[in-house]
PDB file of N, CA and C and ligand atoms in Angstrom:
ATOM      1  N   MET A   1       2.397 -17.372   3.471  1.00 79.00           N
ATOM      2  CA  MET A   1       1.499 -16.525   2.708  1.00 79.00           C
ATOM      3  C   MET A   1       1.837 -15.064   2.985  1.00 79.00           C
ATOM      4  N   LEU A   2       2.041 -14.306   1.932  1.00 88.00           N
ATOM      5  CA  LEU A   2       2.367 -12.891   2.084  1.00 88.00           C
ATOM      6  C   LEU A   2       1.097 -12.073   2.251  1.00 88.00           C
ATOM      7  N   ARG A   3       1.196 -11.039   3.078  1.00 94.00           N
ATOM      8  CA  ARG A   3       0.054 -10.159   3.306  1.00 94.00           C
ATOM      9  C   ARG A   3       0.494  -8.722   3.070  1.00 94.00           C
ATOM     10  N   ILE A   4      -0.424  -7.925   2.529  1.00 95.00           N
ATOM     11  CA  ILE A   4      -0.195  -6.505   2.308  1.00 95.00           C
ATOM     12  C   ILE A   4      -1.184  -5.740   3.173  1.00 95.00           C
ATOM     13  N   ASP A   5      -0.677  -4.763   3.914  1.00 96.00           N
ATOM     14  CA  ASP A   5      -1.520  -3.960   4.805  1.00 96.00           C
ATOM     15  C   ASP A   5      -2.088  -2.783   4.010  1.00 96.00           C
ATOM     16  N   CYS A   6      -3.299  -2.949   3.463  1.00 97.00           N
ATOM     17  CA  CYS A   6      -3.951  -1.897   2.688  1.00 97.00           C
ATOM     18  C   CYS A   6      -4.316  -0.739   3.634  1.00 97.00           C
ATOM     19  N   PRO A   7      -3.977   0.504   3.273  1.00 96.00           N
ATOM     20  CA  PRO A   7      -4.293   1.637   4.155  1.00 96.00           C
ATOM     21  C   PRO A   7      -5.789   1.827   4.383  1.00 96.00           C
ATOM     22  N   TRP A   8      -6.641   1.289   3.504  1.00 96.00           N
ATOM     23  CA  TRP A   8      -8.080   1.467   3.626  1.00 96.00           C
ATOM     24  C   TRP A   8      -8.772   0.227   4.181  1.00 96.00           C
ATOM     25  N   CYS A   9      -8.264  -0.974   3.873  1.00 97.00           N
ATOM     26  CA  CYS A   9      -8.948  -2.219   4.234  1.00 97.00           C
ATOM     27  C   CYS A   9      -8.254  -2.996   5.354  1.00 97.00           C
ATOM     28  N   GLY A  10      -6.992  -2.685   5.630  1.00 96.00           N
ATOM     29  CA  GLY A  10      -6.243  -3.446   6.623  1.00 96.00           C
ATOM     30  C   GLY A  10      -5.472  -4.573   5.968  1.00 96.00           C
ATOM     31  N   PRO A  11      -4.856  -5.451   6.772  1.00 97.00           N
ATOM     32  CA  PRO A  11      -4.042  -6.547   6.219  1.00 97.00           C
ATOM     33  C   PRO A  11      -4.890  -7.520   5.396  1.00 97.00           C
ATOM     34  N   ARG A  12      -4.438  -7.789   4.168  1.00 97.00           N
ATOM     35  CA  ARG A  12      -5.137  -8.715   3.266  1.00 97.00           C
ATOM     36  C   ARG A  12      -4.117  -9.606   2.579  1.00 97.00           C
ATOM     37  N   ASP A  13      -4.618 -10.737   2.095  1.00 96.00           N
ATOM     38  CA  ASP A  13      -3.759 -11.675   1.393  1.00 96.00           C
ATOM     39  C   ASP A  13      -3.244 -11.060   0.091  1.00 96.00           C
ATOM     40  N   MET A  14      -2.018 -11.387  -0.254  1.00 94.00           N
ATOM     41  CA  MET A  14      -1.377 -10.802  -1.433  1.00 94.00           C
ATOM     42  C   MET A  14      -2.120 -11.128  -2.730  1.00 94.00           C
ATOM     43  N   VAL A  15      -2.849 -12.248  -2.780  1.00 96.00           N
ATOM     44  CA  VAL A  15      -3.535 -12.631  -4.018  1.00 96.00           C
ATOM     45  C   VAL A  15      -4.647 -11.654  -4.384  1.00 96.00           C
ATOM     46  N   GLU A  16      -5.045 -10.785  -3.441  1.00 97.00           N
ATOM     47  CA  GLU A  16      -6.066  -9.784  -3.730  1.00 97.00           C
ATOM     48  C   GLU A  16      -5.495  -8.578  -4.469  1.00 97.00           C
ATOM     49  N   PHE A  17      -4.171  -8.524  -4.588  1.00 97.00           N
ATOM     50  CA  PHE A  17      -3.503  -7.361  -5.171  1.00 97.00           C
ATOM     51  C   PHE A  17      -2.858  -7.718  -6.503  1.00 97.00           C
ATOM     52  N   THR A  18      -2.674  -6.689  -7.337  1.00 97.00           N
ATOM     53  CA  THR A  18      -1.973  -6.828  -8.607  1.00 97.00           C
ATOM     54  C   THR A  18      -0.867  -5.793  -8.659  1.00 97.00           C
ATOM     55  N   TYR A  19       0.319  -6.238  -9.053  1.00 96.00           N
ATOM     56  CA  TYR A  19       1.441  -5.322  -9.203  1.00 96.00           C
ATOM     57  C   TYR A  19       1.164  -4.360 -10.348  1.00 96.00           C
ATOM     58  N   VAL A  20       1.342  -3.070 -10.102  1.00 95.00           N
ATOM     59  CA  VAL A  20       1.106  -2.054 -11.134  1.00 95.00           C
ATOM     60  C   VAL A  20       2.427  -1.571 -11.721  1.00 95.00           C
ATOM     61  N   GLY A  21       3.393  -1.261 -10.849  1.00 92.00           N
ATOM     62  CA  GLY A  21       4.665  -0.791 -11.377  1.00 92.00           C
ATOM     63  C   GLY A  21       5.542  -0.151 -10.336  1.00 92.00           C
ATOM     64  N   ASP A  22       6.632   0.407 -10.837  1.00 92.00           N
ATOM     65  CA  ASP A  22       7.631   1.080 -10.009  1.00 92.00           C
ATOM     66  C   ASP A  22       7.028   2.349  -9.406  1.00 92.00           C
ATOM     67  N   GLY A  23       7.115   2.473  -8.104  1.00 91.00           N
ATOM     68  CA  GLY A  23       6.549   3.637  -7.423  1.00 91.00           C
ATOM     69  C   GLY A  23       7.474   4.829  -7.369  1.00 91.00           C
ATOM     70  N   THR A  24       8.667   4.694  -7.933  1.00 90.00           N
ATOM     71  CA  THR A  24       9.614   5.801  -7.865  1.00 90.00           C
ATOM     72  C   THR A  24       9.693   6.583  -9.172  1.00 90.00           C
ATOM     73  N   LEU A  25       9.019   6.103 -10.226  1.00 88.00           N
ATOM     74  CA  LEU A  25       9.084   6.782 -11.518  1.00 88.00           C
ATOM     75  C   LEU A  25       8.278   8.070 -11.487  1.00 88.00           C
ATOM     76  N   ARG A  26       8.799   9.087 -12.135  1.00 87.00           N
ATOM     77  CA  ARG A  26       8.086  10.355 -12.262  1.00 87.00           C
ATOM     78  C   ARG A  26       7.949  10.683 -13.737  1.00 87.00           C
ATOM     79  N   ARG A  27       6.715  10.973 -14.163  1.00 88.00           N
ATOM     80  CA  ARG A  27       6.441  11.295 -15.560  1.00 88.00           C
ATOM     81  C   ARG A  27       7.143  12.607 -15.927  1.00 88.00           C
ATOM     82  N   PRO A  28       7.785  12.656 -17.116  1.00 91.00           N
ATOM     83  CA  PRO A  28       8.425  13.914 -17.539  1.00 91.00           C
ATOM     84  C   PRO A  28       7.382  15.024 -17.694  1.00 91.00           C
ATOM     85  N   GLU A  29       7.809  16.239 -17.498  1.00 90.00           N
ATOM     86  CA  GLU A  29       6.919  17.390 -17.651  1.00 90.00           C
ATOM     87  C   GLU A  29       6.382  17.456 -19.078  1.00 90.00           C
ATOM     88  N   ILE A  30       5.177  17.973 -19.224  1.00 87.00           N
ATOM     89  CA  ILE A  30       4.607  18.156 -20.554  1.00 87.00           C
ATOM     90  C   ILE A  30       5.473  19.146 -21.316  1.00 87.00           C
ATOM     91  N   GLY A  31       5.847  18.777 -22.529  1.00 86.00           N
ATOM     92  CA  GLY A  31       6.686  19.639 -23.347  1.00 86.00           C
ATOM     93  C   GLY A  31       8.172  19.397 -23.167  1.00 86.00           C
ATOM     94  N   ALA A  32       8.536  18.550 -22.209  1.00 84.00           N
ATOM     95  CA  ALA A  32       9.955  18.250 -22.008  1.00 84.00           C
ATOM     96  C   ALA A  32      10.482  17.476 -23.203  1.00 84.00           C
ATOM     97  N   GLU A  33      11.703  17.785 -23.611  1.00 86.00           N
ATOM     98  CA  GLU A  33      12.267  17.118 -24.780  1.00 86.00           C
ATOM     99  C   GLU A  33      12.927  15.804 -24.424  1.00 86.00           C
ATOM    100  N   ASP A  34      13.360  15.640 -23.210  1.00 88.00           N
ATOM    101  CA  ASP A  34      14.068  14.424 -22.793  1.00 88.00           C
ATOM    102  C   ASP A  34      13.280  13.687 -21.712  1.00 88.00           C
ATOM    103  N   GLY A  35      13.572  12.402 -21.597  1.00 87.00           N
ATOM    104  CA  GLY A  35      13.029  11.615 -20.494  1.00 87.00           C
ATOM    105  C   GLY A  35      11.862  10.722 -20.856  1.00 87.00           C
ATOM    106  N   HIS A  36      11.224  10.931 -22.008  1.00 90.00           N
ATOM    107  CA  HIS A  36      10.056  10.130 -22.356  1.00 90.00           C
ATOM    108  C   HIS A  36      10.415   8.677 -22.636  1.00 90.00           C
ATOM    109  N   PHE A  37      11.505   8.457 -23.390  1.00 91.00           N
ATOM    110  CA  PHE A  37      11.917   7.090 -23.702  1.00 91.00           C
ATOM    111  C   PHE A  37      12.246   6.341 -22.414  1.00 91.00           C
ATOM    112  N   ASP A  38      13.029   6.970 -21.539  1.00 90.00           N
ATOM    113  CA  ASP A  38      13.411   6.337 -20.276  1.00 90.00           C
ATOM    114  C   ASP A  38      12.177   6.024 -19.442  1.00 90.00           C
ATOM    115  N   TYR A  39      11.210   6.942 -19.386  1.00 90.00           N
ATOM    116  CA  TYR A  39      10.009   6.764 -18.567  1.00 90.00           C
ATOM    117  C   TYR A  39       9.177   5.565 -19.055  1.00 90.00           C
ATOM    118  N   VAL A  40       9.098   5.398 -20.364  1.00 90.00           N
ATOM    119  CA  VAL A  40       8.243   4.352 -20.932  1.00 90.00           C
ATOM    120  C   VAL A  40       8.950   2.993 -20.978  1.00 90.00           C
ATOM    121  N   TYR A  41      10.230   2.977 -21.339  1.00 92.00           N
ATOM    122  CA  TYR A  41      10.874   1.704 -21.653  1.00 92.00           C
ATOM    123  C   TYR A  41      11.930   1.216 -20.675  1.00 92.00           C
ATOM    124  N   LEU A  42      12.595   2.098 -19.972  1.00 91.00           N
ATOM    125  CA  LEU A  42      13.727   1.660 -19.156  1.00 91.00           C
ATOM    126  C   LEU A  42      13.313   1.454 -17.709  1.00 91.00           C
ATOM    127  N   ARG A  43      13.693   0.298 -17.167  1.00 89.00           N
ATOM    128  CA  ARG A  43      13.388  -0.025 -15.773  1.00 89.00           C
ATOM    129  C   ARG A  43      14.651  -0.511 -15.081  1.00 89.00           C
ATOM    130  N   ASP A  44      14.796  -0.123 -13.823  1.00 88.00           N
ATOM    131  CA  ASP A  44      15.877  -0.640 -13.009  1.00 88.00           C
ATOM    132  C   ASP A  44      15.467  -2.011 -12.485  1.00 88.00           C
ATOM    133  N   ASN A  45      16.440  -2.762 -12.020  1.00 92.00           N
ATOM    134  CA  ASN A  45      16.172  -4.058 -11.407  1.00 92.00           C
ATOM    135  C   ASN A  45      16.824  -4.051 -10.022  1.00 92.00           C
ATOM    136  N   PRO A  46      16.231  -3.282  -9.088  1.00 92.00           N
ATOM    137  CA  PRO A  46      16.888  -3.079  -7.795  1.00 92.00           C
ATOM    138  C   PRO A  46      16.855  -4.336  -6.930  1.00 92.00           C
ATOM    139  N   LYS A  47      17.884  -4.473  -6.096  1.00 96.00           N
ATOM    140  CA  LYS A  47      17.929  -5.549  -5.102  1.00 96.00           C
ATOM    141  C   LYS A  47      17.858  -4.901  -3.727  1.00 96.00           C
ATOM    142  N   GLY A  48      16.857  -5.304  -2.950  1.00 96.00           N
ATOM    143  CA  GLY A  48      16.670  -4.713  -1.625  1.00 96.00           C
ATOM    144  C   GLY A  48      15.358  -3.945  -1.565  1.00 96.00           C
ATOM    145  N   PRO A  49      15.197  -3.062  -0.594  1.00 96.00           N
ATOM    146  CA  PRO A  49      13.945  -2.316  -0.432  1.00 96.00           C
ATOM    147  C   PRO A  49      13.647  -1.457  -1.658  1.00 96.00           C
ATOM    148  N   HIS A  50      12.403  -1.531  -2.128  1.00 95.00           N
ATOM    149  CA  HIS A  50      11.992  -0.794  -3.318  1.00 95.00           C
ATOM    150  C   HIS A  50      10.521  -0.411  -3.178  1.00 95.00           C
ATOM    151  N   VAL A  51      10.183   0.813  -3.583  1.00 94.00           N
ATOM    152  CA  VAL A  51       8.796   1.285  -3.514  1.00 94.00           C
ATOM    153  C   VAL A  51       8.079   0.889  -4.801  1.00 94.00           C
ATOM    154  N   GLU A  52       6.926   0.219  -4.640  1.00 95.00           N
ATOM    155  CA  GLU A  52       6.141  -0.243  -5.775  1.00 95.00           C
ATOM    156  C   GLU A  52       4.692   0.201  -5.589  1.00 95.00           C
ATOM    157  N   ILE A  53       3.959   0.231  -6.690  1.00 96.00           N
ATOM    158  CA  ILE A  53       2.525   0.511  -6.634  1.00 96.00           C
ATOM    159  C   ILE A  53       1.782  -0.790  -6.914  1.00 96.00           C
ATOM    160  N   TRP A  54       0.842  -1.136  -6.030  1.00 97.00           N
ATOM    161  CA  TRP A  54       0.000  -2.314  -6.183  1.00 97.00           C
ATOM    162  C   TRP A  54      -1.453  -1.850  -6.187  1.00 97.00           C
ATOM    163  N   ARG A  55      -2.331  -2.611  -6.825  1.00 98.00           N
ATOM    164  CA  ARG A  55      -3.756  -2.291  -6.884  1.00 98.00           C
ATOM    165  C   ARG A  55      -4.535  -3.351  -6.122  1.00 98.00           C
ATOM    166  N   HIS A  56      -5.394  -2.898  -5.201  1.00 98.00           N
ATOM    167  CA  HIS A  56      -6.197  -3.829  -4.413  1.00 98.00           C
ATOM    168  C   HIS A  56      -7.491  -4.123  -5.178  1.00 98.00           C
ATOM    169  N   GLY A  57      -7.397  -4.988  -6.169  1.00 97.00           N
ATOM    170  CA  GLY A  57      -8.498  -5.255  -7.085  1.00 97.00           C
ATOM    171  C   GLY A  57      -9.673  -5.987  -6.476  1.00 97.00           C
ATOM    172  N   VAL A  58      -9.443  -6.818  -5.469  1.00 95.00           N
ATOM    173  CA  VAL A  58     -10.526  -7.600  -4.870  1.00 95.00           C
ATOM    174  C   VAL A  58     -11.156  -6.842  -3.698  1.00 95.00           C
ATOM    175  N   GLY A  59     -10.496  -5.803  -3.235  1.00 95.00           N
ATOM    176  CA  GLY A  59     -11.012  -5.037  -2.093  1.00 95.00           C
ATOM    177  C   GLY A  59     -11.501  -3.665  -2.523  1.00 95.00           C
ATOM    178  N   CYS A  60     -10.797  -2.655  -2.106  1.00 97.00           N
ATOM    179  CA  CYS A  60     -11.216  -1.268  -2.327  1.00 97.00           C
ATOM    180  C   CYS A  60     -10.927  -0.758  -3.730  1.00 97.00           C
ATOM    181  N   ARG A  61     -10.168  -1.512  -4.520  1.00 97.00           N
ATOM    182  CA  ARG A  61      -9.800  -1.150  -5.892  1.00 97.00           C
ATOM    183  C   ARG A  61      -8.944   0.113  -5.965  1.00 97.00           C
ATOM    184  N   ARG A  62      -8.274   0.435  -4.898  1.00 97.00           N
ATOM    185  CA  ARG A  62      -7.387   1.600  -4.879  1.00 97.00           C
ATOM    186  C   ARG A  62      -5.934   1.151  -5.033  1.00 97.00           C
ATOM    187  N   HIS A  63      -5.089   2.132  -5.385  1.00 97.00           N
ATOM    188  CA  HIS A  63      -3.663   1.872  -5.467  1.00 97.00           C
ATOM    189  C   HIS A  63      -3.038   2.012  -4.090  1.00 97.00           C
ATOM    190  N   VAL A  64      -2.028   1.187  -3.831  1.00 97.00           N
ATOM    191  CA  VAL A  64      -1.324   1.171  -2.547  1.00 97.00           C
ATOM    192  C   VAL A  64       0.178   1.241  -2.821  1.00 97.00           C
ATOM    193  N   ALA A  65       0.869   2.149  -2.124  1.00 96.00           N
ATOM    194  CA  ALA A  65       2.334   2.205  -2.210  1.00 96.00           C
ATOM    195  C   ALA A  65       2.900   1.176  -1.244  1.00 96.00           C
ATOM    196  N   VAL A  66       3.718   0.276  -1.759  1.00 96.00           N
ATOM    197  CA  VAL A  66       4.286  -0.803  -0.946  1.00 96.00           C
ATOM    198  C   VAL A  66       5.802  -0.748  -1.033  1.00 96.00           C
ATOM    199  N   THR A  67       6.474  -0.735   0.098  1.00 95.00           N
ATOM    200  CA  THR A  67       7.930  -0.896   0.116  1.00 95.00           C
ATOM    201  C   THR A  67       8.206  -2.369   0.342  1.00 95.00           C
ATOM    202  N   ARG A  68       8.796  -3.007  -0.670  1.00 94.00           N
ATOM    203  CA  ARG A  68       9.046  -4.445  -0.639  1.00 94.00           C
ATOM    204  C   ARG A  68      10.521  -4.718  -0.848  1.00 94.00           C
ATOM    205  N   ASP A  69      11.057  -5.662  -0.090  1.00 95.00           N
ATOM    206  CA  ASP A  69      12.442  -6.089  -0.296  1.00 95.00           C
ATOM    207  C   ASP A  69      12.427  -7.080  -1.455  1.00 95.00           C
ATOM    208  N   THR A  70      13.032  -6.703  -2.570  1.00 94.00           N
ATOM    209  CA  THR A  70      12.982  -7.552  -3.759  1.00 94.00           C
ATOM    210  C   THR A  70      13.819  -8.820  -3.614  1.00 94.00           C
ATOM    211  N   ALA A  71      14.697  -8.863  -2.634  1.00 96.00           N
ATOM    212  CA  ALA A  71      15.514 -10.065  -2.432  1.00 96.00           C
ATOM    213  C   ALA A  71      14.795 -11.102  -1.573  1.00 96.00           C
ATOM    214  N   THR A  72      13.983 -10.643  -0.602  1.00 94.00           N
ATOM    215  CA  THR A  72      13.319 -11.566   0.317  1.00 94.00           C
ATOM    216  C   THR A  72      11.805 -11.584   0.141  1.00 94.00           C
ATOM    217  N   HIS A  73      11.244 -10.669  -0.647  1.00 91.00           N
ATOM    218  CA  HIS A  73       9.798 -10.493  -0.859  1.00 91.00           C
ATOM    219  C   HIS A  73       9.076 -10.032   0.415  1.00 91.00           C
ATOM    220  N   GLU A  74       9.822  -9.589   1.424  1.00 92.00           N
ATOM    221  CA  GLU A  74       9.196  -9.095   2.651  1.00 92.00           C
ATOM    222  C   GLU A  74       8.540  -7.740   2.385  1.00 92.00           C
ATOM    223  N   MET A  75       7.286  -7.590   2.830  1.00 92.00           N
ATOM    224  CA  MET A  75       6.579  -6.323   2.715  1.00 92.00           C
ATOM    225  C   MET A  75       6.980  -5.464   3.911  1.00 92.00           C
ATOM    226  N   LEU A  76       7.750  -4.417   3.681  1.00 94.00           N
ATOM    227  CA  LEU A  76       8.319  -3.613   4.759  1.00 94.00           C
ATOM    228  C   LEU A  76       7.380  -2.520   5.234  1.00 94.00           C
ATOM    229  N   ALA A  77       6.609  -1.914   4.321  1.00 95.00           N
ATOM    230  CA  ALA A  77       5.717  -0.829   4.698  1.00 95.00           C
ATOM    231  C   ALA A  77       4.696  -0.606   3.599  1.00 95.00           C
ATOM    232  N   THR A  78       3.567  -0.014   3.948  1.00 95.00           N
ATOM    233  CA  THR A  78       2.559   0.353   2.958  1.00 95.00           C
ATOM    234  C   THR A  78       2.051   1.751   3.256  1.00 95.00           C
ATOM    235  N   GLY A  79       1.437   2.366   2.253  1.00 95.00           N
ATOM    236  CA  GLY A  79       0.880   3.699   2.430  1.00 95.00           C
ATOM    237  C   GLY A  79       0.068   4.092   1.217  1.00 95.00           C
ATOM    238  N   LYS A  80      -0.456   5.311   1.261  1.00 93.00           N
ATOM    239  CA  LYS A  80      -1.212   5.819   0.128  1.00 93.00           C
ATOM    240  C   LYS A  80      -0.233   6.357  -0.909  1.00 93.00           C
ATOM    241  N   PRO A  81      -0.475   6.119  -2.205  1.00 89.00           N
ATOM    242  CA  PRO A  81       0.419   6.641  -3.239  1.00 89.00           C
ATOM    243  C   PRO A  81       0.543   8.160  -3.125  1.00 89.00           C
ATOM    244  N   GLY A  82       1.723   8.653  -3.325  1.00 81.00           N
ATOM    245  CA  GLY A  82       1.987  10.072  -3.203  1.00 81.00           C
ATOM    246  C   GLY A  82       2.365  10.497  -1.804  1.00 81.00           C
ATOM    247  N   GLU A  83       1.985   9.699  -0.829  1.00 79.00           N
ATOM    248  CA  GLU A  83       2.346   9.983   0.558  1.00 79.00           C
ATOM    249  C   GLU A  83       3.506   9.096   0.989  1.00 79.00           C
ATOM    250  N   GLY A  84       3.864   8.118   0.145  1.00 59.00           N
ATOM    251  CA  GLY A  84       4.963   7.217   0.475  1.00 59.00           C
ATOM    252  C   GLY A  84       4.518   6.091   1.368  1.00 59.00           C
ATOM    253  N   ALA A  85       5.261   5.028   1.340  1.00 57.00           N
ATOM    254  CA  ALA A  85       4.993   3.880   2.198  1.00 57.00           C
ATOM    255  C   ALA A  85       5.660   4.098   3.538  1.00 57.00           C
ATOM    256  N   SER A  86       4.935   3.856   4.603  1.00 57.00           N
ATOM    257  CA  SER A  86       5.524   4.048   5.945  1.00 57.00           C
ATOM    258  C   SER A  86       5.073   2.958   6.884  1.00 57.00           C
TER     259      SER A  86
HETATM  260 ZN1  LIG B   1      -7.960  -2.005   0.047  1.00 76.15          ZN
END
């Protein structure tokens, strides 16, 4: 059973969380002419450690930054979004 260490609630079962998306994407600046298509439609498929955003829907209902190894599903680190997973 996989567990995610929520920065607010502590270690919880993974079924309490929902995957939100890639934690490395940055929204293009308002008024920027390029980057919108890539931001909305294009996703990488990384192998290895990757930063993701998960939502703790059954607990605090906050977003959590999770560094997960996409090859082994091991949860390497967690943190508050914007502060990075550590
Ligand atoms: Zn929580």
